[in-house]
C-alpha atoms as an extended CHARMM CRD file, in Angstrom:
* protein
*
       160  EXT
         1         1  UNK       CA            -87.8120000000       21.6170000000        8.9960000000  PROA      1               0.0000000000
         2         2  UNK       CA            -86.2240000000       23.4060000000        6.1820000000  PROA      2               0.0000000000
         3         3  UNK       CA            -82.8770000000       24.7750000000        6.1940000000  PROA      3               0.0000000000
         4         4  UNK       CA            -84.4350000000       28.2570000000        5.3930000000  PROA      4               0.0000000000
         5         5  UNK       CA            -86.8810000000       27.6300000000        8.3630000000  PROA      5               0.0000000000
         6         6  UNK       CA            -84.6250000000       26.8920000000       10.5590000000  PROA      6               0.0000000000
         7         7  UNK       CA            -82.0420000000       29.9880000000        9.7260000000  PROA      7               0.0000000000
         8         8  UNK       CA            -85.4150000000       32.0420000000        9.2230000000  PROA      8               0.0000000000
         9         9  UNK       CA            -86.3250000000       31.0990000000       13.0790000000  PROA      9               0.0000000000
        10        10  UNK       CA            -82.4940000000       31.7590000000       14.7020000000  PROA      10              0.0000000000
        11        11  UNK       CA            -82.5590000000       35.1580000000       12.7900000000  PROA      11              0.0000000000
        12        12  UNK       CA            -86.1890000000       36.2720000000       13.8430000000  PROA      12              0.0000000000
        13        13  UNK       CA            -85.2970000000       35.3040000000       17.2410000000  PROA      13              0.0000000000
        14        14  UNK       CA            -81.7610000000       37.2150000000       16.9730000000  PROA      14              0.0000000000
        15        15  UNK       CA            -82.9960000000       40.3210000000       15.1050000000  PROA      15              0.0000000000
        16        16  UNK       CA            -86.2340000000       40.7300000000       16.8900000000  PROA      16              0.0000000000
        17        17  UNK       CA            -88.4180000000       40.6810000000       14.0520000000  PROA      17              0.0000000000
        18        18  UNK       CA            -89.7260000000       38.1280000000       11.9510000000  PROA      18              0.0000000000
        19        19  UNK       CA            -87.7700000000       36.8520000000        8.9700000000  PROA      19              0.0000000000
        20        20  UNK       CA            -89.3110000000       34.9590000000        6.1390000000  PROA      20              0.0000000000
        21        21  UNK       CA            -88.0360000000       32.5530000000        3.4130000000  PROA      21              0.0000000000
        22        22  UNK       CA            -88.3710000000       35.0710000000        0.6200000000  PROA      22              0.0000000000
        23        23  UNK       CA            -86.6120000000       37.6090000000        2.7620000000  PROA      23              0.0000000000
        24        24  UNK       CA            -83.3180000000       35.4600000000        2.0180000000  PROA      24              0.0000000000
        25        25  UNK       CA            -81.6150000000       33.6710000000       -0.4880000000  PROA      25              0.0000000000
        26        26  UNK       CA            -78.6770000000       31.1490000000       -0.7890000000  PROA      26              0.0000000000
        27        27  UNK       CA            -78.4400000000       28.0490000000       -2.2710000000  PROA      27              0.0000000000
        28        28  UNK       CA            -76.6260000000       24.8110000000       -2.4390000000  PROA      28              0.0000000000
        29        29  UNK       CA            -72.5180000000       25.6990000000       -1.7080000000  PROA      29              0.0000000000
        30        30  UNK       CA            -73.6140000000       28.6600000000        0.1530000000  PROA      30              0.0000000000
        31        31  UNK       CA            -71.9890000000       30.0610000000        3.9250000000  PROA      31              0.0000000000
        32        32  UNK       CA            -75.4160000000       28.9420000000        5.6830000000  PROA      32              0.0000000000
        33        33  UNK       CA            -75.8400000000       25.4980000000        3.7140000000  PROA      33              0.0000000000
        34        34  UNK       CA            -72.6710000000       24.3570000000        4.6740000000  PROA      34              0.0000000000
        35        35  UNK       CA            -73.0980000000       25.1880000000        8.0890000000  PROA      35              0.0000000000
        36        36  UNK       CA            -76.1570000000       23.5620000000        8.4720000000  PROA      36              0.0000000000
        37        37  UNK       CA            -74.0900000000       20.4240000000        6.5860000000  PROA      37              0.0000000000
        38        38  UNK       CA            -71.9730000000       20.2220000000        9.5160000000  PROA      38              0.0000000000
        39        39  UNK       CA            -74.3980000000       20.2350000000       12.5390000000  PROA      39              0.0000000000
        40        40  UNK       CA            -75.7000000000       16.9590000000       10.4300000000  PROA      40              0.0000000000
        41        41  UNK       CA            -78.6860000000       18.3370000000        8.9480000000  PROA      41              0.0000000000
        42        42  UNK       CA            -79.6720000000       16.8320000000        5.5980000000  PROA      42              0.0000000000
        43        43  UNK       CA            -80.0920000000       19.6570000000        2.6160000000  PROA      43              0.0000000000
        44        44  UNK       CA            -82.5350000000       18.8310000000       -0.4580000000  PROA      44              0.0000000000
        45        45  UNK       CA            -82.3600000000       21.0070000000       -2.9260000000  PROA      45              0.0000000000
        46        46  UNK       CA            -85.9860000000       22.5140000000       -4.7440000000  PROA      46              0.0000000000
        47        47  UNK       CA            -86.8410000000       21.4950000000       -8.3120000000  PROA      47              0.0000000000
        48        48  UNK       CA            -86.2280000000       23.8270000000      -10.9770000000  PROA      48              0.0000000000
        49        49  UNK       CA            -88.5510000000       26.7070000000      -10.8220000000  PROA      49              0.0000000000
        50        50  UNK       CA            -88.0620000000       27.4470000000      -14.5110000000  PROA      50              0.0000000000
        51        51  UNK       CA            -86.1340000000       30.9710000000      -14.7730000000  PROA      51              0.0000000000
        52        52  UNK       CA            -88.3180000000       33.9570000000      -15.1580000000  PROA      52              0.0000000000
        53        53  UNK       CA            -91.0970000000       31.7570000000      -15.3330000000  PROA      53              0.0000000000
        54        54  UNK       CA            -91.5010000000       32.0760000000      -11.9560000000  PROA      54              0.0000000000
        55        55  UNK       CA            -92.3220000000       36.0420000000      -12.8650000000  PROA      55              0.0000000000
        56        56  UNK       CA            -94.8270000000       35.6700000000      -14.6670000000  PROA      56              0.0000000000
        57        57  UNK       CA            -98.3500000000       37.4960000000      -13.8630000000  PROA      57              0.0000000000
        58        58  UNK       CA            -99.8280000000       36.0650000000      -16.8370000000  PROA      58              0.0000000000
        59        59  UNK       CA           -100.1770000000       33.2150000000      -19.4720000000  PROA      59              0.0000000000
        60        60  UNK       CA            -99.3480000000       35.5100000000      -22.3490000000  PROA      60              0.0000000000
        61        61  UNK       CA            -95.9740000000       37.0410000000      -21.2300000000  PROA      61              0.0000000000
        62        62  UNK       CA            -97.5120000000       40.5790000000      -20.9190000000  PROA      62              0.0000000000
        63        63  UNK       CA            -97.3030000000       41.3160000000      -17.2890000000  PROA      63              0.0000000000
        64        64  UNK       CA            -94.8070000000       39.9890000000      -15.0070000000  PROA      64              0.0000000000
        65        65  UNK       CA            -94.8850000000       40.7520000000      -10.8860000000  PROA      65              0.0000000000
        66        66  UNK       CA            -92.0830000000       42.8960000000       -9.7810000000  PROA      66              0.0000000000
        67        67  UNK       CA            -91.3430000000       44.7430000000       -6.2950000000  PROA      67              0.0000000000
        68        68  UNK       CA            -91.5660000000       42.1040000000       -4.1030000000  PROA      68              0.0000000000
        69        69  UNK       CA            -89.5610000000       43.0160000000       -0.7700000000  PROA      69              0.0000000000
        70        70  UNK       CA            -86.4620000000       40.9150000000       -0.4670000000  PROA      70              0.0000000000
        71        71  UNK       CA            -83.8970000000       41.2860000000        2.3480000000  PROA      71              0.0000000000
        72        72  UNK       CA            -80.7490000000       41.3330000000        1.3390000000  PROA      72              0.0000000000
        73        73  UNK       CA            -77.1120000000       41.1640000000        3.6780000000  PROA      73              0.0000000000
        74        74  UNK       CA            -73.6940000000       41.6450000000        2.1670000000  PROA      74              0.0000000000
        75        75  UNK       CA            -70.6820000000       42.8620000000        2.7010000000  PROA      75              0.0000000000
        76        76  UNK       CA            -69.6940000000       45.5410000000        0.0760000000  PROA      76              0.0000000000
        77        77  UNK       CA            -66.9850000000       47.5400000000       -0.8300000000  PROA      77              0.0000000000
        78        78  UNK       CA            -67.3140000000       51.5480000000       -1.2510000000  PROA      78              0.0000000000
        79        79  UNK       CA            -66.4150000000       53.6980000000       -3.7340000000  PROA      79              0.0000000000
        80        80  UNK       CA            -65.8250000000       57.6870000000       -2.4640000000  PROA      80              0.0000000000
        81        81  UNK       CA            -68.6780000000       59.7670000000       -4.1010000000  PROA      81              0.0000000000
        82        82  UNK       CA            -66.3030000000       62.8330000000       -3.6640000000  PROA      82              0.0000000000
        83        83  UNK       CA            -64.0500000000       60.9010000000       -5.6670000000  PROA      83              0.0000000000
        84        84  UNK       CA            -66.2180000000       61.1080000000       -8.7280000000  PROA      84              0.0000000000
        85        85  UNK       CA            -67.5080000000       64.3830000000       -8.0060000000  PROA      85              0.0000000000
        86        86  UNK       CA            -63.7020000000       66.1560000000       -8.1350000000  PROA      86              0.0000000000
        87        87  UNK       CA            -63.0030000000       64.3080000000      -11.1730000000  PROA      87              0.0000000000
        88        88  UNK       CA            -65.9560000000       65.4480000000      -12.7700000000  PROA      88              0.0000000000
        89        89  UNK       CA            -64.5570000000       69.2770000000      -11.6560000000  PROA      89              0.0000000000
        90        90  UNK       CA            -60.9410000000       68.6970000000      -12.7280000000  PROA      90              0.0000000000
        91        91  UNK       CA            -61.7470000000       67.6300000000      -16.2560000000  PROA      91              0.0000000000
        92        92  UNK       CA            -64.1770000000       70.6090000000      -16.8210000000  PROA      92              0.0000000000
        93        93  UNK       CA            -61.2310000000       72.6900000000      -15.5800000000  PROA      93              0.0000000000
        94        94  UNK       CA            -58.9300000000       71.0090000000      -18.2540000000  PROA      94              0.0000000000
        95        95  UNK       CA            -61.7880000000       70.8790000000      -20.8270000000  PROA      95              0.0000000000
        96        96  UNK       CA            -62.5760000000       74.5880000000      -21.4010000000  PROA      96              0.0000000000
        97        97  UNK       CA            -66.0630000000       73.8090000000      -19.0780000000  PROA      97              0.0000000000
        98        98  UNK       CA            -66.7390000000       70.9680000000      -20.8570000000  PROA      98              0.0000000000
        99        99  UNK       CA            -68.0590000000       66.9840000000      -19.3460000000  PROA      99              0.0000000000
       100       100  UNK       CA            -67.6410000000       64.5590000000      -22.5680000000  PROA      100             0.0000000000
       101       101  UNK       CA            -67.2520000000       60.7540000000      -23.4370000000  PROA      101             0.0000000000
       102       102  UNK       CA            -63.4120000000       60.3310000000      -23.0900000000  PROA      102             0.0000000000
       103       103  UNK       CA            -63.9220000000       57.4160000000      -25.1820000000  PROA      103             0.0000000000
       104       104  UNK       CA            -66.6900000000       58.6520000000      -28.0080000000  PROA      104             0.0000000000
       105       105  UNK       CA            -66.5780000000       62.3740000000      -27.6160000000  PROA      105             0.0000000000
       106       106  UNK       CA            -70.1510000000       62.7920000000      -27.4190000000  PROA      106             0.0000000000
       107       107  UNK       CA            -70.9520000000       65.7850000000      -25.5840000000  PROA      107             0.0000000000
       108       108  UNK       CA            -74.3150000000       65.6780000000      -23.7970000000  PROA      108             0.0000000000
       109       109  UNK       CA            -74.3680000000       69.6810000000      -23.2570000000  PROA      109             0.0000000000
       110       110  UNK       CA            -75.1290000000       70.1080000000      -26.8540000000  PROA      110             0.0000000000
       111       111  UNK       CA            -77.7380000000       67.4150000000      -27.1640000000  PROA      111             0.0000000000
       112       112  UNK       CA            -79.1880000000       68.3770000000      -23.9080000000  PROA      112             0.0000000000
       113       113  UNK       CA            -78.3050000000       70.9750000000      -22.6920000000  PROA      113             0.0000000000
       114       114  UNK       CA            -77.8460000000       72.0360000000      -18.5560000000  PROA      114             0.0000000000
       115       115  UNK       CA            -79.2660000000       68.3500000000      -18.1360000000  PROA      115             0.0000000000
       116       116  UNK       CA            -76.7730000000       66.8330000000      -20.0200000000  PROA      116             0.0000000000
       117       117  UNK       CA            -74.2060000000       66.5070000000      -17.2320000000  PROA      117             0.0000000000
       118       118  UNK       CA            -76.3900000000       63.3450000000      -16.0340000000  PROA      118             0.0000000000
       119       119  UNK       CA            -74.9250000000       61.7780000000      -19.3730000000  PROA      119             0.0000000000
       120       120  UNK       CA            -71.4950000000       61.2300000000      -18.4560000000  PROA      120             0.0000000000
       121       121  UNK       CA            -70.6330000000       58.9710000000      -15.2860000000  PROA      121             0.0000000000
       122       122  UNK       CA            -67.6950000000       58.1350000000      -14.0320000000  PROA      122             0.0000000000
       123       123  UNK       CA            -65.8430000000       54.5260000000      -14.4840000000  PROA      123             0.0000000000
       124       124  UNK       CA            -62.9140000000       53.3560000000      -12.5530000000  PROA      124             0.0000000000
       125       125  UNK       CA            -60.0860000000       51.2710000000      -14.0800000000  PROA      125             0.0000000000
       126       126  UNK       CA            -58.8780000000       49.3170000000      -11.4650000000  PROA      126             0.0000000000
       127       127  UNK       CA            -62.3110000000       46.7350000000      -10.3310000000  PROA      127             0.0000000000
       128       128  UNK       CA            -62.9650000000       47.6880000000       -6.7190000000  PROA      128             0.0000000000
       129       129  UNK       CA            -62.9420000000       43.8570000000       -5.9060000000  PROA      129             0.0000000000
       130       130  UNK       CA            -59.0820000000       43.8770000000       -6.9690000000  PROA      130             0.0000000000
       131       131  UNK       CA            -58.6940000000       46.0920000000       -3.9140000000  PROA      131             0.0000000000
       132       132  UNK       CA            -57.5190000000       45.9960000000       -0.5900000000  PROA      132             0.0000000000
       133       133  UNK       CA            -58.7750000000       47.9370000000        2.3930000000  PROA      133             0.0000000000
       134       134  UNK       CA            -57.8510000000       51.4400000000        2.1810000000  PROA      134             0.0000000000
       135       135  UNK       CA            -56.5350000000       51.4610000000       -1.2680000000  PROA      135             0.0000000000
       136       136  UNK       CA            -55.7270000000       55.0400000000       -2.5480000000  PROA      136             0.0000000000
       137       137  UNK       CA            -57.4850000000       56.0710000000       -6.0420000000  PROA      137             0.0000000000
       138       138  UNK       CA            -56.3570000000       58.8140000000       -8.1810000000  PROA      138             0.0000000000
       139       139  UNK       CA            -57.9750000000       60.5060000000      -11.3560000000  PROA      139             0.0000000000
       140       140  UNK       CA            -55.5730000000       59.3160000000      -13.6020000000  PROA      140             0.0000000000
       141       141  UNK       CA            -57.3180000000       55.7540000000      -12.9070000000  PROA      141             0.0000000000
       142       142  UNK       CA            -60.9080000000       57.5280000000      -13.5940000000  PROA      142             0.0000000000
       143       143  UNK       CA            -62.8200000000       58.2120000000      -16.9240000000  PROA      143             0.0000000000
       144       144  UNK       CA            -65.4100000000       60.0610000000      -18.0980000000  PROA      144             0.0000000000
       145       145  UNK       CA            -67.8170000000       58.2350000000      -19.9320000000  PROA      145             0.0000000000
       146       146  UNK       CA            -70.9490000000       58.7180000000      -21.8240000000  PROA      146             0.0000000000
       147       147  UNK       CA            -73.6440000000       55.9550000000      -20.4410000000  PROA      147             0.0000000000
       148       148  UNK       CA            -73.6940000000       53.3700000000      -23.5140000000  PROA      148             0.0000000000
       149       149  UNK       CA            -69.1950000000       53.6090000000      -23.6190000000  PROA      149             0.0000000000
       150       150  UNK       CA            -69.1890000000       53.1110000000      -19.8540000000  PROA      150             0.0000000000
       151       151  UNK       CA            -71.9770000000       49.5990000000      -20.2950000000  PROA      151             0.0000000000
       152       152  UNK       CA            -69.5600000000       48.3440000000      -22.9870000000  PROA      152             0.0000000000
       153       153  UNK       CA            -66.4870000000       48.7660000000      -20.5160000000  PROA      153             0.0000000000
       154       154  UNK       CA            -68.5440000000       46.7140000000      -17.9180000000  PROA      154             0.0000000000
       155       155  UNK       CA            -69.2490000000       44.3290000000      -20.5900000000  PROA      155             0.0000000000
       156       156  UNK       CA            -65.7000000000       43.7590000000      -21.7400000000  PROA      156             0.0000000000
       157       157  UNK       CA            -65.1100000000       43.0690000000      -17.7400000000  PROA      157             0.0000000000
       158       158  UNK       CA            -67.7980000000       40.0430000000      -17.6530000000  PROA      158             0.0000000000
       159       159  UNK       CA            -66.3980000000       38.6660000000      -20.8310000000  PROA      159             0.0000000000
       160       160  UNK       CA            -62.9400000000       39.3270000000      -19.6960000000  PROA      160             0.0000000000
């Protein structure tokens, strides 16, 4: 029996309702593998599936499936969503009103008007992974960003 089987079986049987393989992933190195390692069962690992390849609807690359349901358990940290909304409020109140790119300047009112406000989101300096439990934010470590300044932060991050 597969390693995915056999987890699949213990959790249906724990959670009361049936889990499937492509309700989970993991892989070689992960929590579950190595468990399984050291009650002596033997893990093979799949061929290659090819990437995206699995995907793919067609032959010529013009539909691919999507929306599969996949279950999916992890711990997470959270980020306070009054957090982003005050510091949303105190830079309007020391902006004359105004939400803009703190990096760009672009200021969505103008292009869009009342909708524009969806334009600028909020991005935190300090990487919530870097903290511990109960760490205290403030707005100084906040920015207001337009959406393309705010993927290019992100993107310096990976690269970093």
């Amino acid at each position: 029996m597969s390693p995915k089987a056999v987890f699949g079986v213990a959790a249906s049987h724990r959670l009361g309702y049936e889990i499937l393989p492509e309700n989970f992933t993991g892989g070689i190195g992960s929590i579950c593998f190595q468990q399984l390692e050291k009650l002596g069962y033997q893990i093979k690992q799949k061929p290659e599936l090819g990437g995206e390849d699995e995907f793919l609807a067609s032959e010529t690359d013009s539909t691919w499936m999507e929306g599969n349901p996949k279950l999916v358990i992890h711990w997470k940290r959270e980020r306070s969503k009054r957090l982003a909304k005050k510091k949303k409020a105190d830079f309007r109140k020391r902006n004359e009103g105004l939400l803009f790119c703190e990096h760009c300047g672009f200021k969505p009112l103008e292009k869009y008007g009342n909708l524009g406000d969806a334009c600028i989101e909020i991005h935190y300096t300090l990487p919530v992974a870097t903290m511990g439990e109960g760490h205290e934010t403030t707005l100084d470590e906040l920015l207001c960003l337009c959406a393309n300044c705010h993927r290019v932060e992100h993107e310096k991050l990976r690269k970093a």
